[in-house]
Structures are given as structure tokens and as C-alpha cells.
Coordinates of C-alpha atoms and ligand atoms in Angstrom, one line a residue:
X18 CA 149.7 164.1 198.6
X19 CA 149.1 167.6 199.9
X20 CA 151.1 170.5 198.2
X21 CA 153.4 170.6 201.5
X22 CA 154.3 167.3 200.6
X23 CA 155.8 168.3 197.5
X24 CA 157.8 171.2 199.0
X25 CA 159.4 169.1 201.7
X26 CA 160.4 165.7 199.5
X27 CA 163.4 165.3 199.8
X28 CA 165.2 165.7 196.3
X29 CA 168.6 163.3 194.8
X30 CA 169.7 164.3 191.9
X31 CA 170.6 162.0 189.1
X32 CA 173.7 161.9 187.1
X33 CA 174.0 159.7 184.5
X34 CA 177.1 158.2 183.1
X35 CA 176.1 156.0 180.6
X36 CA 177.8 157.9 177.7
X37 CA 181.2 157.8 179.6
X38 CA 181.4 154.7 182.2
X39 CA 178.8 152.7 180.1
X40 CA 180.7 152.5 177.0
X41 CA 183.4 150.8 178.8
X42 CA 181.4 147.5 178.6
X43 CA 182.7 145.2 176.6
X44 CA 180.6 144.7 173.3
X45 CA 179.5 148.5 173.3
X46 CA 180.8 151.1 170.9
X47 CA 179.3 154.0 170.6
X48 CA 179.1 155.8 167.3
X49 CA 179.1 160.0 168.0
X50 CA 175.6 159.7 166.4
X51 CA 174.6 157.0 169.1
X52 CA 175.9 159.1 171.8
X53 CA 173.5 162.0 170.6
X54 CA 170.5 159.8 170.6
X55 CA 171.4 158.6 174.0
X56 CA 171.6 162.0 175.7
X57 CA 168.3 163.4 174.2
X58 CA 166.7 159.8 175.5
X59 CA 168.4 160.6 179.1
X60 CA 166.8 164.4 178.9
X61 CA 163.7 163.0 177.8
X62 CA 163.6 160.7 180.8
X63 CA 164.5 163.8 182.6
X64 CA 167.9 162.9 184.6
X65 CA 169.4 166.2 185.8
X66 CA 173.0 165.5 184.5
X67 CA 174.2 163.6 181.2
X68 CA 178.0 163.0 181.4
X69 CA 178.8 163.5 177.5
X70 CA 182.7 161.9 178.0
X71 CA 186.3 163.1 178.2
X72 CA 186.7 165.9 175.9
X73 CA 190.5 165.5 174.5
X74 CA 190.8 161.7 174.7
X75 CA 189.6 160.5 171.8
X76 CA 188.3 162.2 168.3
X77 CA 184.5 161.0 168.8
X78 CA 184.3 162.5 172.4
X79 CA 185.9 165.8 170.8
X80 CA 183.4 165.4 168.1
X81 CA 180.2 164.5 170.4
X82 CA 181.1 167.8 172.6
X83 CA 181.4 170.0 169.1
X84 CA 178.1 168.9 168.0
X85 CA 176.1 168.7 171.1
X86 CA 175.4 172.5 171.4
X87 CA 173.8 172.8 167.9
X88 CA 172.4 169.2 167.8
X89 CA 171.1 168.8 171.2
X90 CA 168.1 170.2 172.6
X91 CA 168.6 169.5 176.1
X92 CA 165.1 170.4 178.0
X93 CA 165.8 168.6 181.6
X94 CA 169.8 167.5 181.5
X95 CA 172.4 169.5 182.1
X96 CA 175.7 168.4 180.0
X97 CA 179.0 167.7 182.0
X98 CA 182.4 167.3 180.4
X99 CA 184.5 164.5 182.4
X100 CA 188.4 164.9 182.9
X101 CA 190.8 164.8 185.8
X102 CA 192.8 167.2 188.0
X103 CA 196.5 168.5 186.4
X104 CA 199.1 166.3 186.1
X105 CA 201.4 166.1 189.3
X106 CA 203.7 169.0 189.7
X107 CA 202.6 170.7 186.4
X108 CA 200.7 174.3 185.7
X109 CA 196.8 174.7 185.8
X110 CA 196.7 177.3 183.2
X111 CA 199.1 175.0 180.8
X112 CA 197.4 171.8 181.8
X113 CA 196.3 170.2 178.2
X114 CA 193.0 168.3 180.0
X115 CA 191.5 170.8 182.0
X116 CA 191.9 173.2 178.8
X117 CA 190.0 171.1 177.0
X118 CA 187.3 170.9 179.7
X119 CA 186.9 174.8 179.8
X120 CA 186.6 174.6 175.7
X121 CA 183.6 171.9 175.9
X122 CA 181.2 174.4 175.8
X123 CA 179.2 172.9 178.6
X124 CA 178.3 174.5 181.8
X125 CA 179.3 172.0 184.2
X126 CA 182.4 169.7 184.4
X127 CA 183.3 166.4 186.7
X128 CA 187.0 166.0 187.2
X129 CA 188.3 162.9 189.0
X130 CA 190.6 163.3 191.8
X131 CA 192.8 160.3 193.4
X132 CA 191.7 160.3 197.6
X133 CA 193.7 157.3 198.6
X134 CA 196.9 158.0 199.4
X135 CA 198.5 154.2 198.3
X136 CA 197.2 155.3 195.2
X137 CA 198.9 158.6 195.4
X138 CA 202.4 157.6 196.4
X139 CA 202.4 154.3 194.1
X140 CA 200.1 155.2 191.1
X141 CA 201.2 159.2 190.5
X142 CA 204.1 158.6 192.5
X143 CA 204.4 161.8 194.4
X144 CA 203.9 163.1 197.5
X145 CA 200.3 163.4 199.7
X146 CA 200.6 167.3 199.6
X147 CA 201.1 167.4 195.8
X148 CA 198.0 164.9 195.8
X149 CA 195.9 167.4 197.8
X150 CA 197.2 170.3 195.8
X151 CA 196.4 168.9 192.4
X152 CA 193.2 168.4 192.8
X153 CA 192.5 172.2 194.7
X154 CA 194.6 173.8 192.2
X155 CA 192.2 172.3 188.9
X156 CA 189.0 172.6 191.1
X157 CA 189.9 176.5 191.7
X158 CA 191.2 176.8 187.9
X159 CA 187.8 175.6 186.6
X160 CA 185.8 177.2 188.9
X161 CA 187.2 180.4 187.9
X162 CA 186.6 180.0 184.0
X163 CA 182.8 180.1 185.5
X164 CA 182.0 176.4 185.7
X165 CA 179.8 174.1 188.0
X166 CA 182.6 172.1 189.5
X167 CA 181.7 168.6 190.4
X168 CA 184.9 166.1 192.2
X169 CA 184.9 162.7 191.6
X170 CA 186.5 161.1 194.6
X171 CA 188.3 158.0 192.9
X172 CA 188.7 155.1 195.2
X173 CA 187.4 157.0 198.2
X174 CA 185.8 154.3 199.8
X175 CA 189.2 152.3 199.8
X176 CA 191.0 155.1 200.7
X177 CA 188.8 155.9 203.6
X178 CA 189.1 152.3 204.9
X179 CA 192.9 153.0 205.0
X180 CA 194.0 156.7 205.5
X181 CA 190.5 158.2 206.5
X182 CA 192.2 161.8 207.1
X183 CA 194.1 162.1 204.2
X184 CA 190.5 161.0 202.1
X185 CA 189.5 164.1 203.8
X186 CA 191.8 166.3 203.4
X187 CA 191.5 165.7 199.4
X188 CA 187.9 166.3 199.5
X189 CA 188.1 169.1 201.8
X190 CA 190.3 170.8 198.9
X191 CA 187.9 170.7 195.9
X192 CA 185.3 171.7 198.5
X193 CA 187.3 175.0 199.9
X194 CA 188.4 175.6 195.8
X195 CA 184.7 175.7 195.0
X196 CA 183.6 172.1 193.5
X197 CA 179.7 172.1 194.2
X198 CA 179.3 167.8 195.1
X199 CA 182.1 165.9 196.3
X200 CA 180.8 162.3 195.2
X201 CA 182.5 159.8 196.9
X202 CA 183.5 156.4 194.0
X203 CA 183.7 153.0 194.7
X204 CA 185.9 152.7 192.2
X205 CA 187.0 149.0 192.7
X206 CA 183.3 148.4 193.5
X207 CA 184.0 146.0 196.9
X208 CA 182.3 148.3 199.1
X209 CA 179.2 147.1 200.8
X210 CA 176.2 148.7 201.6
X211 CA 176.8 148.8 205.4
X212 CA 179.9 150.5 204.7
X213 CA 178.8 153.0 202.4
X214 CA 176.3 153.9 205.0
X215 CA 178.3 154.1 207.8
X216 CA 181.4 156.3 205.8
X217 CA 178.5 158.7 203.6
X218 CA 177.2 159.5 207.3
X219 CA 180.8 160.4 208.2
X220 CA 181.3 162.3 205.5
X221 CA 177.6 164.0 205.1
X222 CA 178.6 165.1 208.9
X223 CA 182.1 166.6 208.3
X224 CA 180.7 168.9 205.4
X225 CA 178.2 169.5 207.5
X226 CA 178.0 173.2 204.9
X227 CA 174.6 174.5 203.2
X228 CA 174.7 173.8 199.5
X229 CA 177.5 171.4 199.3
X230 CA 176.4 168.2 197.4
X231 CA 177.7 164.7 198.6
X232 CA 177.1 162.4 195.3
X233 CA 177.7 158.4 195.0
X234 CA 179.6 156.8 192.5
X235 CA 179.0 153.0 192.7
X236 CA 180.0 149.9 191.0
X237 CA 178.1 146.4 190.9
X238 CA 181.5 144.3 191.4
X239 CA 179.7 142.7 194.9
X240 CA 176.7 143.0 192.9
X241 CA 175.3 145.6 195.6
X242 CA 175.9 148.9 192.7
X243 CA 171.8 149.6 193.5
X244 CA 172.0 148.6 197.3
X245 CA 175.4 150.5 197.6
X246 CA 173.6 153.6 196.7
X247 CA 170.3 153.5 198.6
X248 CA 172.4 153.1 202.0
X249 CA 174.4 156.1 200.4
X250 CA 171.3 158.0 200.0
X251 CA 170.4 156.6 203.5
X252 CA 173.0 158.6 205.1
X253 CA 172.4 162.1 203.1
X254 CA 173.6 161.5 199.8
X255 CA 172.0 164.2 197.5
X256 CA 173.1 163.4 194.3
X257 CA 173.6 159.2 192.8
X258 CA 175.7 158.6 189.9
X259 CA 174.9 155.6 187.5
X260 CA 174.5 153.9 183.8
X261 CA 170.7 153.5 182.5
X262 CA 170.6 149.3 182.4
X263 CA 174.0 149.3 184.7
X264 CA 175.9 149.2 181.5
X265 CA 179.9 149.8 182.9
X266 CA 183.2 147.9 183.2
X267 CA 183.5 145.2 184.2
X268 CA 180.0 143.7 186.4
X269 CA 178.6 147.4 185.8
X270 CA 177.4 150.6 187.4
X271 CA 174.8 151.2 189.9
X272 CA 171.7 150.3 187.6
X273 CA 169.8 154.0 187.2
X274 CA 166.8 151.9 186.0
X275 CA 166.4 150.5 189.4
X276 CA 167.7 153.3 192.4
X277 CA 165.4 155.9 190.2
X278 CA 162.0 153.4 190.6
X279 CA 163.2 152.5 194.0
X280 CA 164.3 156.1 196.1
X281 CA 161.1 157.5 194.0
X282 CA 158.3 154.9 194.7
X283 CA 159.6 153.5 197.3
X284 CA 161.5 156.0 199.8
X285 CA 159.3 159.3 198.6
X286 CA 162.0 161.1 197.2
X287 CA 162.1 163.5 194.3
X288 CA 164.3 162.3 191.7
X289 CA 163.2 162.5 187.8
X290 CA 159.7 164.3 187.5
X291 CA 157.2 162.3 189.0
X292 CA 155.2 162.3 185.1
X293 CA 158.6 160.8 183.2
X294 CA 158.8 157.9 185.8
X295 CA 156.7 155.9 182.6
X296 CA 159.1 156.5 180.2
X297 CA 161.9 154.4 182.2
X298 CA 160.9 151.3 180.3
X299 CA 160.7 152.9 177.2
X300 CA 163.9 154.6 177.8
X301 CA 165.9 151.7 178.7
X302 CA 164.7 149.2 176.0
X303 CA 165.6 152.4 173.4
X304 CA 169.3 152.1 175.0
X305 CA 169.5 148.7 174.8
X306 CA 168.4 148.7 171.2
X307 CA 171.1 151.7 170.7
X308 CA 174.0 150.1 171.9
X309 CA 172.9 146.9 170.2
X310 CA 172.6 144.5 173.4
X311 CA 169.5 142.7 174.1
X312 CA 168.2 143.8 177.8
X313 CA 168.3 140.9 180.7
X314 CA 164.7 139.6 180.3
X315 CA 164.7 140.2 184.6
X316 CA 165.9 143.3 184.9
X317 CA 163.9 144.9 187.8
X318 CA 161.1 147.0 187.0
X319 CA 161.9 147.3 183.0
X320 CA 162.7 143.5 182.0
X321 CA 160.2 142.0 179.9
X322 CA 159.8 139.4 183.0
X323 CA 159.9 141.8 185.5
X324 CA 156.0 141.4 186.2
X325 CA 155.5 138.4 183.9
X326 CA 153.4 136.0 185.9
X327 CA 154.0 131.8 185.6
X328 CA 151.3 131.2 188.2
X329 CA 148.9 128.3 187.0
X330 CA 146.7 127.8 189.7
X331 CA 146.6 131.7 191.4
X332 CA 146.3 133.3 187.5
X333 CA 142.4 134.5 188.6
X334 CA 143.8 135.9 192.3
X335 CA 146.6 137.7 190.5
X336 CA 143.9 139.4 187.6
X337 CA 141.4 140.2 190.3
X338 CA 144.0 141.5 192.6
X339 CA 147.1 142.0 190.9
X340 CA 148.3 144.8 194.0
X341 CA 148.9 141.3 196.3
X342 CA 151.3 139.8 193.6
X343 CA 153.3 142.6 192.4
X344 CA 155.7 145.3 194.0
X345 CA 154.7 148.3 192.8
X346 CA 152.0 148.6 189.7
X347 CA 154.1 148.0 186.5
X348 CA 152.8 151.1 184.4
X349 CA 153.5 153.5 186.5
X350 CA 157.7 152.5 185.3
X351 CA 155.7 152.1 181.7
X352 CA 155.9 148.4 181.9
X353 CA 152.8 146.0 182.1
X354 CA 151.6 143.1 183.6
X355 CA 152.1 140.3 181.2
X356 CA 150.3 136.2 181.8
X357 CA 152.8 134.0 180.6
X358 CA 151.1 130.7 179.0
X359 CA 153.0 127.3 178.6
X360 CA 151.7 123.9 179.2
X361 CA 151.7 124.2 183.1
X362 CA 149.2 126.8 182.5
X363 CA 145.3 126.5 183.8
X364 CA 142.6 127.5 181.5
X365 CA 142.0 130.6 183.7
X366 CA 145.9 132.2 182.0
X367 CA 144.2 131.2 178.7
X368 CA 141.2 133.1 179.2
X369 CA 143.2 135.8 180.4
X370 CA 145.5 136.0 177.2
X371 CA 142.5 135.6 174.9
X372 CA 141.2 138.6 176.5
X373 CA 144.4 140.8 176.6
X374 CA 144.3 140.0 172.9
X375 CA 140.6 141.0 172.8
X376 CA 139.6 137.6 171.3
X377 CA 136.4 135.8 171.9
X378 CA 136.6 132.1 173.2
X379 CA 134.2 130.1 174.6
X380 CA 134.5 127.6 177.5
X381 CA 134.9 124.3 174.3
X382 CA 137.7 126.5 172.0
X383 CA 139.6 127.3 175.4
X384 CA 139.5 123.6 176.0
X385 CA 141.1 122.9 172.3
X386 CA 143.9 125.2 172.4
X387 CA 144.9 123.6 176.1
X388 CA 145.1 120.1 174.4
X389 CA 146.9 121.8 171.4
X390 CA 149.2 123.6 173.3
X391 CA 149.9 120.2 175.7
X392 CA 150.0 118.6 172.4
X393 CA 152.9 120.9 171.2
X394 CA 154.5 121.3 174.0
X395 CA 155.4 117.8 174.3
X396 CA 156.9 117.4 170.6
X397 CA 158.9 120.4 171.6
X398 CA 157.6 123.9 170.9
X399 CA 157.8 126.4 174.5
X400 CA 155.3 128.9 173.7
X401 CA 156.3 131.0 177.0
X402 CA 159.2 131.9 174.3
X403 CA 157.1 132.7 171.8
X404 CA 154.2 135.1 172.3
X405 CA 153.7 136.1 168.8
X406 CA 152.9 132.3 168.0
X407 CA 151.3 132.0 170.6
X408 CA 148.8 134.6 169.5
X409 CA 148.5 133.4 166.5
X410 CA 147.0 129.9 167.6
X411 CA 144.5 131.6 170.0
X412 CA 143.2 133.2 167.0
X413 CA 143.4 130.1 165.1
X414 CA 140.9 128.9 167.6
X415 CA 138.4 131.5 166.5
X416 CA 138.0 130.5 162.9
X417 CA 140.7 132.9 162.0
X418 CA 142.8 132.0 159.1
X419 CA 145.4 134.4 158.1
X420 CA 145.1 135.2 154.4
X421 CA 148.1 136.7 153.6
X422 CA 149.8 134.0 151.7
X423 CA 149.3 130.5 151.5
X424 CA 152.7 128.3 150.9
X425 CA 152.1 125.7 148.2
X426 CA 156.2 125.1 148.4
X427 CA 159.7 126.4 148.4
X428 CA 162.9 124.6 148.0
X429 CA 166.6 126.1 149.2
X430 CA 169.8 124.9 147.8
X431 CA 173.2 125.5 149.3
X432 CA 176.4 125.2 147.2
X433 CA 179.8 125.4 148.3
X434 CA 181.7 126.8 145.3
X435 CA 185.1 125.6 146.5
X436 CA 187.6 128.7 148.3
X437 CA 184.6 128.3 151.5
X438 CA 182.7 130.3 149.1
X439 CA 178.8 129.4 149.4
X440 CA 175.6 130.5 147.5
X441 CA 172.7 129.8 148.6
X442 CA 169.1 130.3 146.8
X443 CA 165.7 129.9 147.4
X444 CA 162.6 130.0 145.2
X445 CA 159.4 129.7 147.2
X446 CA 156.0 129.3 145.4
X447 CA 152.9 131.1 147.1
X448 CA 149.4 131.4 146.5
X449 CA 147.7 134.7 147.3
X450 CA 144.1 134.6 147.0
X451 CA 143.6 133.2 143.4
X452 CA 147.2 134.1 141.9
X453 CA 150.2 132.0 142.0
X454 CA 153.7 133.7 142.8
X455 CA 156.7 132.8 142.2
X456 CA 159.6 134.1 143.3
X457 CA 163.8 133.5 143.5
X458 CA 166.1 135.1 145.9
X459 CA 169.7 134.7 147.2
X460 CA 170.8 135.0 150.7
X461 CA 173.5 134.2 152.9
X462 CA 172.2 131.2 154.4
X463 CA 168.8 129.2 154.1
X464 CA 166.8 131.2 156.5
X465 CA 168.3 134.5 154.9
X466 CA 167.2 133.2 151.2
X467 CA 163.8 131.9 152.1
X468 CA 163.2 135.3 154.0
X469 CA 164.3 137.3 150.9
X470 CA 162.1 135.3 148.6
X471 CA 158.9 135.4 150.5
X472 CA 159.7 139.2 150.4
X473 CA 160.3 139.5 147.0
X474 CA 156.8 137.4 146.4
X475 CA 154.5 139.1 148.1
X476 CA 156.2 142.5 149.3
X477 CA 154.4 144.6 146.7
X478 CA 151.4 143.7 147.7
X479 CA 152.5 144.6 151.6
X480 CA 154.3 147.4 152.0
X481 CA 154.4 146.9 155.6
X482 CA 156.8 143.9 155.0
X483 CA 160.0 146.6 154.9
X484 CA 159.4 147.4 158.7
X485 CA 159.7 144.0 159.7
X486 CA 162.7 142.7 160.3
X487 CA 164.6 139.6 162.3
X488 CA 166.5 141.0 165.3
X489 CA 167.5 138.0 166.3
X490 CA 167.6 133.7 165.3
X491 CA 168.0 131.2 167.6
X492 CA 168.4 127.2 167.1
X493 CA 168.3 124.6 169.9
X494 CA 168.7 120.8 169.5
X495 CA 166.7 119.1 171.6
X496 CA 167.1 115.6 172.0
X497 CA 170.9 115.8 171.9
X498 CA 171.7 112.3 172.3
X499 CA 170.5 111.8 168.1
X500 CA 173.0 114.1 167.2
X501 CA 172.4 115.8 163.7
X502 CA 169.1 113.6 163.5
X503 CA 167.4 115.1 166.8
X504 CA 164.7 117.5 166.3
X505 CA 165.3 121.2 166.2
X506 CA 163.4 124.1 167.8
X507 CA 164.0 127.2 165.9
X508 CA 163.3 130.8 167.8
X509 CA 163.0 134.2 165.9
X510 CA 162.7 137.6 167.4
X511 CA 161.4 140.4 165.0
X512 CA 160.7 143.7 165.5
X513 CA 158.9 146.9 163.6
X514 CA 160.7 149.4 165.2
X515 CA 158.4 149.7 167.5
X516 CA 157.0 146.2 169.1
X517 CA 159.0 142.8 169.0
X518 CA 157.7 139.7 169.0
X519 CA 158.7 135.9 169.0
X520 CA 157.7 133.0 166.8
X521 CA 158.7 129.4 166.9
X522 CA 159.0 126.2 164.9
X523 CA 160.3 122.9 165.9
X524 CA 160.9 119.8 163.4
X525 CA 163.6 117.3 162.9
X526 CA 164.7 119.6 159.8
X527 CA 166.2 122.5 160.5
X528 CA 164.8 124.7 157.5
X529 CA 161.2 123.9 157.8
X530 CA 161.7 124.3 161.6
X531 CA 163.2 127.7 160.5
X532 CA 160.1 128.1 157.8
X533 CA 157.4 127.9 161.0
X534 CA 159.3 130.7 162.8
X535 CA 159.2 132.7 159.6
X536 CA 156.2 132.8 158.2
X537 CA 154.3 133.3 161.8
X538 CA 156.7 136.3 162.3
X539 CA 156.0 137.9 158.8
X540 CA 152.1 137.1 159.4
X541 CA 152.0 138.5 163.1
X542 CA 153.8 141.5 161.7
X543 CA 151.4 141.8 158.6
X544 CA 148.4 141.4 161.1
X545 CA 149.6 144.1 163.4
X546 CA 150.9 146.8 160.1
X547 CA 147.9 146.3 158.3
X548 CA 144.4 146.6 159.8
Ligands
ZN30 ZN1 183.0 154.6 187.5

């Protein structure tokens, strides 16, 4: 790309709403702490706007805009305050929530304005002039405290569709009052992406002004949030609002994790710096881990399946030219191509694992672990689940024996104490090397006891062990038709803070089926901590 290039990209910025429309998902609560490590993730990434919340509604989003100033560093984002226009026939300079937006101490707000008249006359009950004014009036007071006015057109594409010059007429208010991007919502998210095309072009050629900004607010209730807004960018949209992972209410948001990769790598135009555009997968598993909800394996571009590869037969095509099987190349988004063994799987995915893994197997050991893995597969175990297992077999086939510890037996007992109180202990008895431990601990179920105890045993002796924990514990019964005598595969997800990996165990007992997945996670995370 020539340096002319780079001068005549086009450029969309990016506004983030994650720490306002994101939290409304069901399941997330953001702590003011959380919120602060979310915006300096977002600035990291290098979005040009963070939407901090509503200043005045609630004690945390008063608190998150006191301590943002001294606790934020903010290299790349600029901080917006959200709030709407004055209430219907009241007083700018009186008006409690645009008072609170001047004392944000931020540089930019984002009010939200109502452009559908239905909306105006049934919802604030009043009439369309007083809709128009309200919104003028608070642009024009903010505006003159010396603030970056942005408008948030609520319901405009609805109110288009039914009163297209009254839509107008609100947006040409904040415009005249001095609101820098009018950014048209789709509030109710039933908008598709022909439509948003079609009315953005309308729009983009009424304002037809230098240096006003037409943004896009869209929702993913047609499950178009990411469509919605290319077609808005499409027609001259300069500016697309969204949630990192399309957290929001309801469905979601327009999914910043997917319009960023896509208008970037795929349309040539300038959104975060082109250098960041590796930290999206990063970012977005940071979030997900911050608000405490495990990412959709398939997300596009960031999932951990997004370029995971099943293929069997074209496994060899796919290493040698991996450009003909995948959209763009994953680690330029900071993902990676990733070969994905099961039982369906040739010898040429093995060879390929072996050597992500660096390991060393010859033509006869490859041949092994395929009639192991066959061999497992079939009473059960699902190794595509399971990498961290699965790793640890391939190295089995190497000689490798993990010396960590070696269990000689443990034994769990449950009581029920009466009042549904329940105690439940494990001792578990280890050899390490030529020493015997011993060791006792209580939990609050079998899986939490036997964990504790190998802990307690051997966790002097690897310090590492206090990094590792289980993130999450999964049991499926298999042959469903025995009932509480069918045989049980056992999943565990564990993490270091910094990688996660999966083990498995499958038996017709629950605990030792639970034992399998533990003691391969504790060893996987011991062999990664500790050389
Ligand atoms: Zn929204």
C-alpha cells in the first residue's frame, strides 16, 4: 500500500457501548472495578469512543465517572457520558440529567433523542413541536458548556418508515443546535440491511454538510446487528456504534468484534489502527472473562472455532495452503489456525498436532495413538473437547511419563448431616518420586475435596499449582437409557490466567471419571508452569 493509500482510506469511527448497552444482557453485572478494566481493554484495542454509562442513574455509573479521570489512562478512547434530552416542557439549565452530563468530567456526551413521532405523542405524550424542541434545546445547552455533542436518534429507523419528515426534522435540530454525529438507532432492532442502506443514503444526502457525522446504532433482533451496519457504512455512515462480543439486551448489539475485522480487512477502511487489529482476540476473550460469560466457541474471527479445522481427508491441502481454506489469515485478528483431532481424523491431522506441539513421532507411534484414540473414542472420551488430554497422550506416545505425582489411591466420602447439611472429605495417597504423601481435605462436593487434597499433597512442592484453577465442570451421561448406571464423561476447563485448556475422563463412576479430568488438568498445567 502506497502512502496515498493511507491518506485517502476512508475512516469509520468506532464507538463502543459495551459498558452502557452491554450490561443490559441478562447474566452481566458489572462491578465499577469491572467497568474500569473494560474501558482501558477498549483503549488498548484502540476504539475511538468508550461510552462509560448514564451519569445520575445509578450510584456505580456515578462512581465509574468520579474515578475514571484519576484511574484511567485513556491513550486512544475518548470517554462519553450517555443521558437523554430534558424532560418535555421543562428548563435546560434546571434539567437534573443533562446537569449531571456537564459534571461527568468527560469531553464528549451522547444524549438520546425520541425521532418517531408515535413515540412522541404516545410515550412522552406531548406534542411533535415540543419533541423537536427538546431535543434542540439539550443539544444547544450542552454544546454551550463546551462539549462534543453526539444525538442518538432512538427508533429512527421505525420512525422513518412512518413519519419520514418529522424523523427529520428531529435530526435536523440537534444538527442546527451543534450535535457533531447524528447516529440513526434501530432501536427495536427489525430493521434490515436493505433498509438501512436505502434510509442511511437518504439521510447521508439530506446533511449533505462538511463535518457532520452520520453514526449507526444497531441491534441483532433479525440477527443482521453486523449486516445492518456494513449496509449503513455502505451508504456513508462515518461512525458504527456497537458491544465488543455483541453483548446487549435482549439478542444483542451489532457485534464490534466482527464489523471492525470486516470494514477493516475486508472493505479497506480505517477503523482501529491497523497494528491493534491482533489484539481483537485477546481483547474479546479478556471481556468475556470480565463479565464472567464463556465466549460462543463460533464467534467470527475471535471464537476458539472460528478457524478450527475438522477436515480429515484435506488436513495436508489446508497446512500447505491454508489461504484456500480460510477467510482472512487468523493472526492478523490475533487468533490461530487450530487442527482439531477426533476419531474421524487421518494420520496427516495427527502429524500436524504432534508438530504444533513440537513432538517427535514417527510413522509406527502415529499409528498407535490413532488406534488409541479410535479405541477411546468408542468407550466414550471426544478428544475434539479436550485438547489438553489430548496433548497429553501424544506425548505419552513418546515415552513421556509425567512425573509429577503418581496416584497409589484416594477415597471420598459424602455425609449428609441431616438439615441438607453435607460434608464431604477426601484423603488421597500419592507417591512422588520415592516419598509417600498423604493428605486430607474438605470440599463442597467430591470433585471440590479430591481437588483440595491433591493440592494440599503436593502443592508445596509446586508452587505453580495456585495459578491453576477449574473455570468450569461439565458431566454428560452417555448411554441414557441405563439411567444412574450408564457411563459418564466428565469435562473440565482450567485456566492459568493466561491459557485454558480442557481434559476429560469417562467411566461408569462419576468420581473417577471426575479423577481423569483432574489429574490431566493439574499435570497439563504443571507441564506448561514449570519447565
Ligand atoms: Zn442500543
Amino acid at each position: 500500500m502506497s502512502p496515498d493509500d493511507v491518506r485517502t482510506r476512508r475512516r469509520v469511527e468506532i464507538y463502543d457501548t459495551t459498558l452502557r448497552d452491554g450490561s443490559q444482557l441478562e447474566g452481566i453485572s458489572l462491578t465499577v472495578d469491572d467497568k474500569l478494566r473494560i474501558a482501558e481493554q477498549l483503549d488498548w484495542l484502540g476504539v475511538h469512543f468508550v461510552e462509560g454509562g448514564w451519569p445520575g442513574a445509578n450510584p456505580k455509573d456515578d462512581e465509574f465517572f468520579q474515578r475514571a479521570p484519576s484511574e484511567l489512562r485513556l491513550e486512544t478512547s475518548t470517554l462519553v457520558a450517555f443521558g437523554s434530552t430534558r424532560r418535555a416542557h421543562g428548563k435546560v439549565d434546571v434539567d437534573e440529567t443533562l446537569n449531571h452530563l456537564v459534571k461527568a468530567n468527560t469531553s464528549a456526551v451522547c444524549i438520546v433523542g425520541k425521532c418517531w413521532d408515535y413515540h412522541v405523542t404516545e410515550a412522552l405524550r406531548t406534542t411533535l413541536d415540543e419533541g423537536v424542541a427538546m431535543v434542540g434545546d439539550s443539544v444547544e445547552f450542552l454544546h454551550a458548556a463546551g462539549l462534543r455533542v453526539l444525538f442518538d436518534a432512538e427508533h429512527f429507523f421505525d420512525g422513518y418508515k412512518h413519519n419520514a419528515e418529522y424523523s427529520l426534522r428531529v435530526l435536523e435540530a440537534a444538527a442546527t443546535a451543534g450535535a457533531e454525529t447524528l447516529v440513526l438507532c434501530d432501536t427495536n432492532g427489525g430493521t434490515l440491511p436493505h433498509e438501512v442502506e436505502q434510509i442511511v443514503t437518504e439521510v447521508v444526502r439530506y446533511f449533505d454538510t462538511d463535518g457532520l457525522g452520520v453514526g449507526v446504532h444497531l441491534h441483532d433482533d433479525s440477527g443482521t446487528g453486523v449486516a445492518n451496519a456494513l449496509a449503513g457504512v455502505r451508504a456513508g455512515a462515518t461512525q458504527v456504534q456497537g458491544t465488543i462480543n455483541g453483548y446487549g439486551e435482549r439478542t444483542g448489539n451489532c457485534n464490534l468484534t466482527a464489523i471492525i475485522p470486516n470494514l477493516s480487512l475486508k472493505m479497506d477502511i480505517a477503523t482501529i489502527p491497523t497494528d491493534r487489529m491482533e489484539r481483537l482476540t485477546p481483547v474479546s476473550h479478556h471481556i468475556a472473562e470480565l463479565v464472567n460469560i464463556g465466549l460462543n466457541p463460533q464467534a467470527a474471527y475471535v471464537g476458539h472455532s472460528a478457524f478450527a479445522h475438522k477436515a480429515g481427508l484435506h488436513t495436508s491441502a489446508i497446512a500447505r495452503r491454508k489461504d484456500a481454506y480460510e477467510h482472512v489469515d487468523p493472526e492478523v485478528v490475533g487468533n490461530g489456525t487450530r487442527f482439531v483431532v477426533s476419531e474421524l481424523a487421518g494420520r496427516s491431522t495427527l502429524e500436524l498436532k504432534a508438530k504444533e506441539l513440537g513432538l517427535a513421532l514417527d510413522g509406527a507411534a502415529i499409528t498407535g495413538v490413532l488406534d488409541t484414540l479410535k479405541e477411546l473414542e468408542h468407550r466414550g472420551y471426544h478428544f475434539e473437547a479436550a485438547d489438553g488430554s489430548l496433548e497429553l497422550l501424544l506425548r505419552r506416545a513418546t515415552g513421556w511419563e509425567q512425573d509429577f505425582f503418581q496416584l497409589e489411591s484416594f477415597r471420598v466420602i459424602t455425609e449428609e448431616r441431616g438439615e441438607r447439611a453435607f460434608l464431604t472429605e477426601a484423603t488421597i495417597k500419592l507417591l512422588v518420586g520415592d516419598e509417600r504423601l498423604i493428605a486430607t481435605a474438605e470440599g463442597n462436593g467430591p470433585v471440590n475435596a479430591l481437588d483440595a487434597a491433591l493440592r494440599r499433597a503436593i502443592g508445596q512442592r509446586h508452587p505453580a499449582l495456585s495459578k491453576i484453577h477449574l473455570t468450569d465442570y461439565k458431566v454428560r451421561v452417555l448411554d441414557t437409557s441405563k439411567g444412574t448406571g450408564a457411563v459418564t464423561r466428565v469435562l473440565i476447563d482450567s485456566s492459568d490466567g493466561e491459557r485454558s485448556w480442557s481434559t476429560i475422563g469417562v467411566s461408569d463412576n462419576i468420581i473417577e471419571a471426575s479423577w481423569q479430568a483432574l489429574s490431566d488438568s493439574v499435570v497439563y498445567g504443571l507441564l506448561h508452569n514449570e519447565s
